[in-house]
Amino acid sequence: MSSESGVAAKLDPKKDSQLSASGYGLDTSISDGAVWQSAFNPAVPSGVIRLQTGTNPPETCKTEYFEPPLLADGKNYAAFHNRGLMVDSKGVAWVSFAGNGRLGRLDINKCKVRSGPAATGQHCPEGWEFHQVPGPEVKGGAAFSADYSYLMPMDLFDTTGLGKDVPIVLGSNSDSLLAFNDQTKKWTIMRVPYPIGFHARSADGRIDDPHAGWKGKGTYASYASGPVWTQEGGEDASGPQMVKFQFRPNPLAY
C-alpha cells in the first residue's frame, strides 16, 4: 500500500512523460467513444487510463491517467491493484480493486485539473468514490477484503433485473456476483449455494426477448478453470459450466 511505488511520484512535471503499465480491464464509453483501461501494474497503486482518439488519430490522440488518491497519512492509497474496469452510459468509470476489495467510481467531470504539469495521476481526488465490497475483512492490520475480485461486467440495459447502469463485481472467493446500486449505495449479492461452488472470472448480460419481461433476459457467468479442480469431487465434479442469473420483479411474478 506504500506510495513509494506510485507512478506519479516518478514523473518530471516539466517534461512530457511516457507511462508504462500493464493493462487489464478494457471498455469503450458509449457516451463519448473514449477508450478506458485499468493499469494494474505496478499493483500499488495501479491506475486508470482514458484515451480520446480525436478527429485524426493517432496525431489527435490524448491520453489521461488517474490513480486512486493517497490517504491523509501520505503513504497509503484508498484502493489499489485494480483488475476489472467498465464504463456506464453516463461516462463514469467503475473499477474493481482486487488488492483491498473496493469498488471505485471515477467521474472525471468532477476533476478540477485534467491536463498540464499537475496532471500526474494524483490530480483528481474529488472525482473518486470508493465502496467496500460485502463480506469479511482480513484480520490483523489495514482493511483488506477476504473476497477477491477480477474482471467486471456493467449491466447497461437491465439484463439482470436490477436496473440500468449497474456495475457487478465478481466475488471469486464468495461464490457470488456482487451488484452495486449507485442510487441507494447498496449491494445485491447473487450467490451460488454451497456445495455447488462458483468461481467467476467474467460475466455478461443478454436480452433474448425484450417483450418477455424478466424471463426474456439474464446475466451469464462462467466457472473459471483452476479453482474448479479443487472443488469437492475434483475436476470432474462440475466441469465447465455457465450460470444464469435472473431477478423476478416480485416473488410471485411468472
Short mmCIF file of C-alpha atoms in Angstrom, two decimals:
data_model
loop_
_atom_site.label_atom_id
_atom_site.label_comp_id
_atom_site.label_asym_id
_atom_site.label_seq_id
_atom_site.Cartn_x
_atom_site.Cartn_y
_atom_site.Cartn_z
CA MET A 1 0.00 0.00 0.00
CA SER A 2 3.03 2.31 0.20
CA SER A 3 3.10 5.32 -2.10
CA GLU A 4 6.75 4.72 -2.99
CA SER A 5 5.79 2.59 -6.00
CA GLY A 6 3.27 5.09 -7.39
CA VAL A 7 3.80 6.17 -10.99
CA ALA A 8 3.02 9.80 -10.19
CA ALA A 9 5.98 10.10 -7.84
CA LYS A 10 8.44 9.32 -10.65
CA LEU A 11 7.38 11.95 -13.16
CA ASP A 12 9.13 15.19 -14.00
CA PRO A 13 6.31 17.79 -14.22
CA LYS A 14 8.47 19.94 -16.52
CA LYS A 15 8.56 17.31 -19.26
CA ASP A 16 6.22 15.17 -21.31
CA SER A 17 6.47 11.67 -19.91
CA GLN A 18 5.74 8.15 -21.07
CA LEU A 19 3.87 5.94 -18.60
CA SER A 20 4.42 2.19 -18.78
CA ALA A 21 1.82 -0.05 -17.18
CA SER A 22 0.24 -3.44 -17.77
CA GLY A 23 -3.34 -3.14 -18.97
CA TYR A 24 -6.21 -5.34 -17.82
CA GLY A 25 -9.89 -4.38 -17.88
CA LEU A 26 -10.86 -2.59 -21.10
CA ASP A 27 -14.04 -0.80 -22.14
CA THR A 28 -15.33 1.87 -24.52
CA SER A 29 -17.70 4.57 -23.30
CA ILE A 30 -20.96 4.65 -25.26
CA SER A 31 -21.41 8.29 -24.21
CA ASP A 32 -18.34 9.77 -25.93
CA GLY A 33 -16.36 6.92 -27.52
CA ALA A 34 -13.42 7.22 -25.12
CA VAL A 35 -11.42 4.04 -24.51
CA TRP A 36 -10.74 3.17 -20.87
CA GLN A 37 -8.30 0.64 -19.46
CA SER A 38 -7.22 -0.38 -16.00
CA ALA A 39 -3.45 -0.26 -15.48
CA PHE A 40 -2.92 -2.91 -12.82
CA ASN A 41 0.86 -2.99 -12.75
CA PRO A 42 2.52 -1.66 -10.67
CA ALA A 43 -0.13 -3.05 -8.34
CA VAL A 44 0.34 -0.21 -5.86
CA PRO A 45 -1.40 1.99 -6.55
CA SER A 46 -2.39 0.87 -10.08
CA GLY A 47 -4.32 3.36 -12.19
CA VAL A 48 -6.86 4.13 -14.87
CA ILE A 49 -6.10 5.22 -18.44
CA ARG A 50 -8.53 7.13 -20.66
CA LEU A 51 -7.83 7.53 -24.40
CA GLN A 52 -9.70 10.01 -26.58
CA THR A 53 -8.81 9.41 -30.23
CA GLY A 54 -9.86 12.80 -31.63
CA THR A 55 -10.60 13.53 -35.28
CA ASN A 56 -7.36 12.29 -36.83
CA PRO A 57 -5.75 9.53 -34.78
CA PRO A 58 -3.01 8.90 -33.85
CA GLU A 59 -2.00 12.55 -34.24
CA THR A 60 -5.00 13.76 -32.23
CA CYS A 61 -4.98 11.03 -29.57
CA LYS A 62 -4.99 12.27 -26.00
CA THR A 63 -4.41 10.03 -23.00
CA GLU A 64 -5.24 10.80 -19.38
CA TYR A 65 -4.03 8.88 -16.35
CA PHE A 66 -5.69 8.69 -12.93
CA GLU A 67 -4.64 6.99 -9.69
CA PRO A 68 -6.69 6.27 -6.58
CA PRO A 69 -5.89 9.09 -4.15
CA LEU A 70 -3.45 8.94 -1.30
CA LEU A 71 -4.90 8.81 2.19
CA ALA A 72 -4.28 11.51 4.79
CA ASP A 73 -1.13 9.75 6.02
CA GLY A 74 0.51 10.40 2.64
CA LYS A 75 1.73 6.80 2.43
CA ASN A 76 -1.26 4.57 1.70
CA TYR A 77 -3.90 4.61 -1.01
CA ALA A 78 -7.67 4.50 -0.79
CA ALA A 79 -7.58 1.45 -3.08
CA PHE A 80 -5.01 -0.47 -5.10
CA HIS A 81 -4.36 -3.34 -7.53
CA ASN A 82 -7.26 -2.89 -9.91
CA ARG A 83 -8.43 -5.58 -12.28
CA GLY A 84 -11.81 -5.01 -13.88
CA LEU A 85 -12.99 -1.72 -15.37
CA MET A 86 -16.26 -0.83 -17.10
CA VAL A 87 -17.95 2.44 -18.05
CA ASP A 88 -21.63 3.25 -17.53
CA SER A 89 -23.87 5.08 -20.01
CA LYS A 90 -23.01 8.45 -18.44
CA GLY A 91 -19.28 8.02 -19.00
CA VAL A 92 -18.47 7.23 -15.36
CA ALA A 93 -15.74 4.61 -14.95
CA TRP A 94 -16.16 1.82 -12.39
CA VAL A 95 -13.06 -0.02 -11.21
CA SER A 96 -12.75 -3.26 -9.26
CA PHE A 97 -9.76 -3.10 -6.89
CA ALA A 98 -8.73 -6.65 -6.01
CA GLY A 99 -5.99 -5.55 -3.63
CA ASN A 100 -8.24 -4.40 -0.82
CA GLY A 101 -11.75 -5.17 -2.04
CA ARG A 102 -13.05 -1.79 -3.11
CA LEU A 103 -15.31 -0.71 -5.96
CA GLY A 104 -14.09 2.61 -7.29
CA ARG A 105 -16.26 5.16 -9.07
CA LEU A 106 -14.41 7.77 -11.16
CA ASP A 107 -16.33 10.73 -12.58
CA ILE A 108 -13.84 12.90 -14.45
CA ASN A 109 -16.44 15.66 -14.83
CA LYS A 110 -15.73 16.46 -11.19
CA CYS A 111 -12.00 16.92 -11.79
CA LYS A 112 -10.65 20.41 -11.19
CA VAL A 113 -7.49 19.56 -13.18
CA ARG A 114 -7.40 17.44 -16.34
CA SER A 115 -4.13 18.44 -18.03
CA GLY A 116 -0.86 20.27 -17.51
CA PRO A 117 2.09 19.66 -15.18
CA ALA A 118 -0.18 18.92 -12.21
CA ALA A 119 -1.95 16.04 -14.00
CA THR A 120 0.38 13.31 -12.75
CA GLY A 121 -2.24 10.79 -11.61
CA GLN A 122 -2.98 12.21 -8.17
CA HIS A 123 -4.68 15.31 -9.56
CA CYS A 124 -8.35 14.36 -9.21
CA PRO A 125 -9.20 13.04 -5.73
CA GLU A 126 -12.57 14.80 -5.99
CA GLY A 127 -13.58 12.53 -8.87
CA TRP A 128 -13.29 9.30 -6.88
CA GLU A 129 -15.69 7.39 -4.65
CA PHE A 130 -14.92 4.03 -3.03
CA HIS A 131 -17.27 1.37 -1.74
CA GLN A 132 -16.26 -1.66 0.31
CA VAL A 133 -17.45 -4.98 -1.09
CA PRO A 134 -19.67 -7.09 1.20
CA GLY A 135 -18.23 -9.81 3.39
CA PRO A 136 -15.49 -10.26 5.97
CA GLU A 137 -12.18 -8.44 6.05
CA VAL A 138 -8.77 -9.94 6.69
CA LYS A 139 -7.75 -9.56 10.31
CA GLY A 140 -4.56 -8.00 11.60
CA GLY A 141 -3.82 -4.63 10.07
CA ALA A 142 -5.21 -2.48 7.31
CA ALA A 143 -8.67 -3.02 5.84
CA PHE A 144 -8.40 -5.79 3.24
CA SER A 145 -11.38 -7.73 1.99
CA ALA A 146 -11.26 -11.52 2.27
CA ASP A 147 -13.00 -11.66 -1.11
CA TYR A 148 -11.14 -11.32 -4.39
CA SER A 149 -12.42 -9.59 -7.50
CA TYR A 150 -11.38 -9.93 -11.10
CA LEU A 151 -12.92 -8.60 -14.30
CA MET A 152 -16.34 -6.96 -14.01
CA PRO A 153 -19.42 -6.50 -16.20
CA MET A 154 -21.54 -3.37 -16.42
CA ASP A 155 -25.27 -4.02 -16.77
CA LEU A 156 -26.13 -1.12 -19.07
CA PHE A 157 -29.52 -2.44 -20.18
CA ASP A 158 -31.03 -4.10 -17.07
CA THR A 159 -30.34 -7.64 -18.26
CA THR A 160 -30.23 -8.91 -14.68
CA GLY A 161 -33.39 -7.20 -13.46
CA LEU A 162 -31.68 -4.82 -11.02
CA GLY A 163 -31.87 -1.70 -13.17
CA LYS A 164 -29.68 0.01 -15.75
CA ASP A 165 -26.06 1.09 -15.22
CA VAL A 166 -25.40 -1.49 -12.50
CA PRO A 167 -21.71 -2.42 -12.01
CA ILE A 168 -21.15 -6.02 -10.95
CA VAL A 169 -18.09 -7.16 -9.01
CA LEU A 170 -17.09 -10.83 -9.24
CA GLY A 171 -16.84 -12.36 -5.77
CA SER A 172 -14.29 -15.03 -6.65
CA ASN A 173 -13.84 -16.06 -3.01
CA SER A 174 -17.51 -15.84 -2.06
CA ASP A 175 -19.26 -17.90 -4.79
CA SER A 176 -21.11 -14.81 -5.93
CA LEU A 177 -21.69 -11.84 -8.17
CA LEU A 178 -21.95 -8.53 -6.28
CA ALA A 179 -24.17 -5.89 -7.91
CA PHE A 180 -23.99 -2.27 -6.75
CA ASN A 181 -26.82 0.27 -6.94
CA ASP A 182 -25.34 3.75 -7.36
CA GLN A 183 -28.57 5.45 -6.27
CA THR A 184 -29.09 3.60 -2.98
CA LYS A 185 -25.39 2.76 -2.43
CA LYS A 186 -26.43 -0.79 -1.55
CA TRP A 187 -25.23 -4.19 -2.74
CA THR A 188 -27.22 -7.14 -4.06
CA ILE A 189 -25.46 -10.48 -3.58
CA MET A 190 -26.12 -13.19 -6.16
CA ARG A 191 -24.65 -16.31 -4.57
CA VAL A 192 -24.41 -19.84 -5.93
CA PRO A 193 -25.17 -22.01 -2.88
CA TYR A 194 -22.74 -24.45 -1.31
CA PRO A 195 -21.74 -27.17 -2.15
CA ILE A 196 -22.07 -26.34 -5.83
CA GLY A 197 -19.24 -23.82 -5.64
CA PHE A 198 -18.72 -20.93 -8.03
CA HIS A 199 -15.66 -19.02 -9.15
CA ALA A 200 -16.36 -16.43 -11.82
CA ARG A 201 -13.76 -14.56 -13.83
CA SER A 202 -16.15 -12.66 -16.05
CA ALA A 203 -19.85 -12.24 -16.83
CA ASP A 204 -22.12 -10.61 -19.37
CA GLY A 205 -25.81 -9.90 -19.88
CA ARG A 206 -28.12 -10.80 -22.73
CA ILE A 207 -31.67 -9.92 -23.78
CA ASP A 208 -33.25 -12.70 -25.86
CA ASP A 209 -36.82 -11.39 -25.94
CA PRO A 210 -37.44 -7.73 -24.98
CA HIS A 211 -41.19 -8.44 -24.77
CA ALA A 212 -40.95 -11.37 -22.33
CA GLY A 213 -40.19 -9.40 -19.18
CA TRP A 214 -37.78 -10.95 -16.70
CA LYS A 215 -37.95 -14.31 -18.47
CA GLY A 216 -36.51 -12.90 -21.68
CA LYS A 217 -33.20 -11.72 -20.26
CA GLY A 218 -30.44 -12.65 -17.85
CA THR A 219 -26.80 -12.31 -16.83
CA TYR A 220 -24.45 -15.20 -17.53
CA ALA A 221 -21.19 -16.07 -15.78
CA SER A 222 -18.81 -18.98 -16.30
CA TYR A 223 -16.76 -21.00 -13.87
CA ALA A 224 -13.05 -20.29 -14.02
CA SER A 225 -10.95 -23.38 -14.69
CA GLY A 226 -8.29 -23.61 -11.97
CA PRO A 227 -10.40 -23.44 -8.80
CA VAL A 228 -12.91 -25.92 -10.27
CA TRP A 229 -10.27 -28.62 -9.96
CA THR A 230 -10.06 -28.15 -6.19
CA GLN A 231 -13.80 -28.30 -5.53
CA GLU A 232 -15.37 -31.23 -3.73
CA GLY A 233 -15.36 -34.11 -6.15
CA GLY A 234 -12.36 -32.88 -8.09
CA GLU A 235 -12.11 -31.80 -11.69
CA ASP A 236 -14.99 -33.99 -12.84
CA ALA A 237 -17.41 -32.70 -10.18
CA SER A 238 -18.64 -29.76 -12.17
CA GLY A 239 -16.52 -29.23 -15.25
CA PRO A 240 -17.02 -26.13 -17.38
CA GLN A 241 -20.37 -24.60 -16.54
CA MET A 242 -22.40 -21.48 -17.15
CA VAL A 243 -24.61 -19.87 -14.51
CA LYS A 244 -27.63 -17.76 -15.45
CA PHE A 245 -28.88 -15.08 -13.04
CA GLN A 246 -32.36 -13.56 -13.24
CA PHE A 247 -34.44 -11.43 -10.85
CA ARG A 248 -38.22 -11.56 -10.75
CA PRO A 249 -39.84 -8.13 -10.23
CA ASN A 250 -41.67 -9.71 -7.28
CA PRO A 251 -41.69 -13.20 -5.72
CA LEU A 252 -44.96 -14.17 -7.43
CA ALA A 253 -44.04 -12.92 -10.89
CA TYR A 254 -44.49 -15.53 -13.59
#
